[in-house]
Amino acid sequence: MYPIILTLHSGFRWMVLAGLLAAVITAMWGVAGNRPFTTRANAIRHWAATLTEIQLVLGFVLYSLSPVTSIKAAGNNAVWLGNQQFFFSYVHAGLMFLAVVALSIGSAKAKRADTDRQKYQTMLRWYVLALLVILAAVPWPFSPLADRPYLRLF
């Protein structure tokens, strides 16, 4: 089951990033063009948040199954920032959780904002914040903290 969840989590990240980029671009166009907050913009807001929340659930399952974050592996006292165990156990998990919380707050605030401009502005602020945190916490192949391929397959 672990390889399946790992593959899903790895591949799903691209849908999350695409959804967040679409939401940020939509919000930028909405603010810049003073556009009405359409049902399409609302759907993009909703689906970007939903995809990210699904990814978080996959991440929680992966966290519980992963040999990298297991309690046995956590017994090592030589933990430093470059350690992949430390990265996945604390940095990646913590930052991704915070990003999803920020995204969920932003989505809820944007949905309930009074004017169309406020909806776009709120969405833009919170989604950009979440996107930046996510980009910082992804284990990119070029990362000195935890290098992983762009796509993990079984």
mmCIF file of C-alpha atoms in Angstrom:
data_model
loop_
_atom_site.group_PDB
_atom_site.id
_atom_site.type_symbol
_atom_site.label_atom_id
_atom_site.label_comp_id
_atom_site.label_asym_id
_atom_site.label_seq_id
_atom_site.Cartn_x
_atom_site.Cartn_y
_atom_site.Cartn_z
ATOM 1 C CA MET A 1 0.000 0.000 0.000
ATOM 2 C CA TYR A 2 2.902 2.365 0.739
ATOM 3 C CA PRO A 3 4.138 2.495 -2.896
ATOM 4 C CA ILE A 4 0.627 3.264 -4.142
ATOM 5 C CA ILE A 5 0.113 6.142 -1.700
ATOM 6 C CA LEU A 6 3.621 7.448 -2.432
ATOM 7 C CA THR A 7 2.909 7.461 -6.174
ATOM 8 C CA LEU A 8 -0.471 9.156 -5.682
ATOM 9 C CA HIS A 9 1.027 11.787 -3.380
ATOM 10 C CA SER A 10 3.861 12.452 -5.805
ATOM 11 C CA GLY A 11 1.640 12.735 -8.866
ATOM 12 C CA PHE A 12 -1.127 14.647 -7.126
ATOM 13 C CA ARG A 13 1.301 17.440 -6.278
ATOM 14 C CA TRP A 14 1.190 18.566 -9.913
ATOM 15 C CA MET A 15 -2.594 18.904 -9.820
ATOM 16 C CA VAL A 16 -2.303 20.892 -6.584
ATOM 17 C CA LEU A 17 0.300 23.227 -8.081
ATOM 18 C CA ALA A 18 -1.737 23.640 -11.278
ATOM 19 C CA GLY A 19 -4.880 24.386 -9.265
ATOM 20 C CA LEU A 20 -3.089 26.926 -7.091
ATOM 21 C CA LEU A 21 -1.505 28.620 -10.097
ATOM 22 C CA ALA A 22 -4.899 28.813 -11.806
ATOM 23 C CA ALA A 23 -6.406 30.317 -8.649
ATOM 24 C CA VAL A 24 -3.617 32.872 -8.253
ATOM 25 C CA ILE A 25 -3.797 33.905 -11.915
ATOM 26 C CA THR A 26 -7.600 34.137 -11.717
ATOM 27 C CA ALA A 27 -7.334 36.307 -8.604
ATOM 28 C CA MET A 28 -4.683 38.544 -10.211
ATOM 29 C CA TRP A 29 -6.859 39.054 -13.288
ATOM 30 C CA GLY A 30 -9.861 39.709 -11.092
ATOM 31 C CA VAL A 31 -8.068 42.350 -9.032
ATOM 32 C CA ALA A 32 -6.270 43.973 -11.970
ATOM 33 C CA GLY A 33 -9.323 44.057 -14.212
ATOM 34 C CA ASN A 34 -11.844 44.797 -11.462
ATOM 35 C CA ARG A 35 -13.853 41.844 -12.761
ATOM 36 C CA PRO A 36 -16.968 40.308 -11.238
ATOM 37 C CA PHE A 37 -16.407 37.194 -9.107
ATOM 38 C CA THR A 38 -17.940 34.646 -11.455
ATOM 39 C CA THR A 39 -19.071 31.102 -10.779
ATOM 40 C CA ARG A 40 -15.971 29.990 -12.702
ATOM 41 C CA ALA A 41 -13.696 31.987 -10.382
ATOM 42 C CA ASN A 42 -15.530 30.557 -7.394
ATOM 43 C CA ALA A 43 -15.110 27.020 -8.752
ATOM 44 C CA ILE A 44 -11.377 27.596 -9.239
ATOM 45 C CA ARG A 45 -11.141 28.898 -5.654
ATOM 46 C CA HIS A 46 -13.028 25.875 -4.366
ATOM 47 C CA TRP A 47 -11.186 23.218 -6.376
ATOM 48 C CA ALA A 48 -7.732 24.614 -5.622
ATOM 49 C CA ALA A 49 -8.514 24.350 -1.904
ATOM 50 C CA THR A 50 -10.134 20.927 -2.268
ATOM 51 C CA LEU A 51 -7.212 19.465 -4.229
ATOM 52 C CA THR A 52 -4.810 20.752 -1.605
ATOM 53 C CA GLU A 53 -6.865 19.270 1.225
ATOM 54 C CA ILE A 54 -6.994 15.894 -0.545
ATOM 55 C CA GLN A 55 -3.207 16.060 -0.919
ATOM 56 C CA LEU A 56 -2.927 16.720 2.820
ATOM 57 C CA VAL A 57 -4.969 13.599 3.593
ATOM 58 C CA LEU A 58 -2.733 11.568 1.264
ATOM 59 C CA GLY A 59 0.250 13.085 3.062
ATOM 60 C CA PHE A 60 -1.111 12.081 6.474
ATOM 61 C CA VAL A 61 -1.590 8.502 5.277
ATOM 62 C CA LEU A 62 1.886 8.487 3.743
ATOM 63 C CA TYR A 63 3.357 9.927 6.951
ATOM 64 C CA SER A 64 1.900 7.063 8.968
ATOM 65 C CA LEU A 65 3.174 4.415 6.523
ATOM 66 C CA SER A 66 6.559 5.830 5.588
ATOM 67 C CA PRO A 67 9.736 4.182 6.834
ATOM 68 C CA VAL A 68 11.386 7.619 6.721
ATOM 69 C CA THR A 69 9.067 9.058 9.371
ATOM 70 C CA SER A 70 8.597 5.903 11.441
ATOM 71 C CA ILE A 71 9.197 5.900 15.188
ATOM 72 C CA LYS A 72 12.080 3.429 14.745
ATOM 73 C CA ALA A 73 13.851 5.824 12.412
ATOM 74 C CA ALA A 74 13.075 8.756 14.709
ATOM 75 C CA GLY A 75 15.213 7.206 17.472
ATOM 76 C CA ASN A 76 18.331 8.609 15.830
ATOM 77 C CA ASN A 77 19.700 11.462 17.953
ATOM 78 C CA ALA A 78 21.888 12.887 15.190
ATOM 79 C CA VAL A 79 19.172 15.089 13.683
ATOM 80 C CA TRP A 80 20.210 18.142 11.702
ATOM 81 C CA LEU A 81 18.586 20.246 9.019
ATOM 82 C CA GLY A 82 20.121 18.292 6.138
ATOM 83 C CA ASN A 83 18.762 14.986 7.413
ATOM 84 C CA GLN A 84 15.962 13.692 5.186
ATOM 85 C CA GLN A 85 14.253 12.049 8.154
ATOM 86 C CA PHE A 86 14.129 15.406 9.948
ATOM 87 C CA PHE A 87 12.945 17.153 6.777
ATOM 88 C CA PHE A 88 10.022 14.799 6.149
ATOM 89 C CA SER A 89 9.099 14.300 9.815
ATOM 90 C CA TYR A 90 9.025 17.976 10.755
ATOM 91 C CA VAL A 91 9.774 20.546 8.048
ATOM 92 C CA HIS A 92 7.760 19.104 5.158
ATOM 93 C CA ALA A 93 4.869 17.913 7.320
ATOM 94 C CA GLY A 94 4.669 21.099 9.386
ATOM 95 C CA LEU A 95 4.962 23.568 6.523
ATOM 96 C CA MET A 96 2.483 21.693 4.353
ATOM 97 C CA PHE A 97 -0.008 21.566 7.202
ATOM 98 C CA LEU A 98 0.377 25.322 7.749
ATOM 99 C CA ALA A 99 -0.001 25.977 4.018
ATOM 100 C CA VAL A 100 -3.257 24.020 3.859
ATOM 101 C CA VAL A 101 -4.570 25.816 6.947
ATOM 102 C CA ALA A 102 -3.728 29.174 5.329
ATOM 103 C CA LEU A 103 -5.351 28.088 2.078
ATOM 104 C CA SER A 104 -8.501 26.916 3.858
ATOM 105 C CA ILE A 105 -8.751 30.183 5.791
ATOM 106 C CA GLY A 106 -8.243 32.170 2.606
ATOM 107 C CA SER A 107 -10.827 30.155 0.736
ATOM 108 C CA ALA A 108 -13.413 30.624 3.474
ATOM 109 C CA LYS A 109 -12.685 34.357 3.796
ATOM 110 C CA ALA A 110 -12.844 34.857 0.020
ATOM 111 C CA LYS A 111 -16.129 32.997 -0.184
ATOM 112 C CA ARG A 112 -17.656 35.230 2.486
ATOM 113 C CA ALA A 113 -16.191 38.576 1.387
ATOM 114 C CA ASP A 114 -18.697 41.327 0.638
ATOM 115 C CA THR A 115 -17.509 42.639 -2.728
ATOM 116 C CA ASP A 116 -16.082 40.932 -5.780
ATOM 117 C CA ARG A 117 -12.852 42.897 -5.427
ATOM 118 C CA GLN A 118 -12.477 41.793 -1.798
ATOM 119 C CA LYS A 119 -13.057 38.179 -2.834
ATOM 120 C CA TYR A 120 -10.273 38.346 -5.409
ATOM 121 C CA GLN A 121 -7.917 40.255 -3.096
ATOM 122 C CA THR A 122 -8.449 37.830 -0.229
ATOM 123 C CA MET A 123 -7.990 34.861 -2.511
ATOM 124 C CA LEU A 124 -4.830 36.374 -3.975
ATOM 125 C CA ARG A 125 -3.205 37.089 -0.589
ATOM 126 C CA TRP A 126 -3.914 33.768 1.061
ATOM 127 C CA TYR A 127 -3.335 31.579 -2.003
ATOM 128 C CA VAL A 128 0.000 33.235 -2.824
ATOM 129 C CA LEU A 129 1.086 32.755 0.784
ATOM 130 C CA ALA A 130 0.098 29.088 0.690
ATOM 131 C CA LEU A 131 1.730 28.583 -2.712
ATOM 132 C CA LEU A 132 5.027 30.067 -1.528
ATOM 133 C CA VAL A 133 5.066 27.882 1.577
ATOM 134 C CA ILE A 134 4.236 24.807 -0.503
ATOM 135 C CA LEU A 135 6.979 25.573 -3.035
ATOM 136 C CA ALA A 136 9.466 25.934 -0.177
ATOM 137 C CA ALA A 137 8.411 22.652 1.444
ATOM 138 C CA VAL A 138 8.290 20.393 -1.625
ATOM 139 C CA PRO A 139 11.255 17.995 -1.782
ATOM 140 C CA TRP A 140 12.459 19.100 -5.218
ATOM 141 C CA PRO A 141 15.215 17.132 -6.999
ATOM 142 C CA PHE A 142 17.580 20.093 -6.529
ATOM 143 C CA SER A 143 16.809 20.538 -2.808
ATOM 144 C CA PRO A 144 19.762 20.177 -0.425
ATOM 145 C CA LEU A 145 17.374 19.027 2.334
ATOM 146 C CA ALA A 146 15.636 16.119 0.629
ATOM 147 C CA ASP A 147 16.047 15.415 -3.040
ATOM 148 C CA ARG A 148 13.236 13.478 -4.634
ATOM 149 C CA PRO A 149 12.380 13.016 -8.308
ATOM 150 C CA TYR A 150 9.750 15.155 -9.989
ATOM 151 C CA LEU A 151 7.500 12.088 -10.141
ATOM 152 C CA ARG A 152 7.698 8.928 -8.063
ATOM 153 C CA LEU A 153 6.441 5.755 -9.657
ATOM 154 C CA PHE A 154 5.922 2.341 -8.112
#
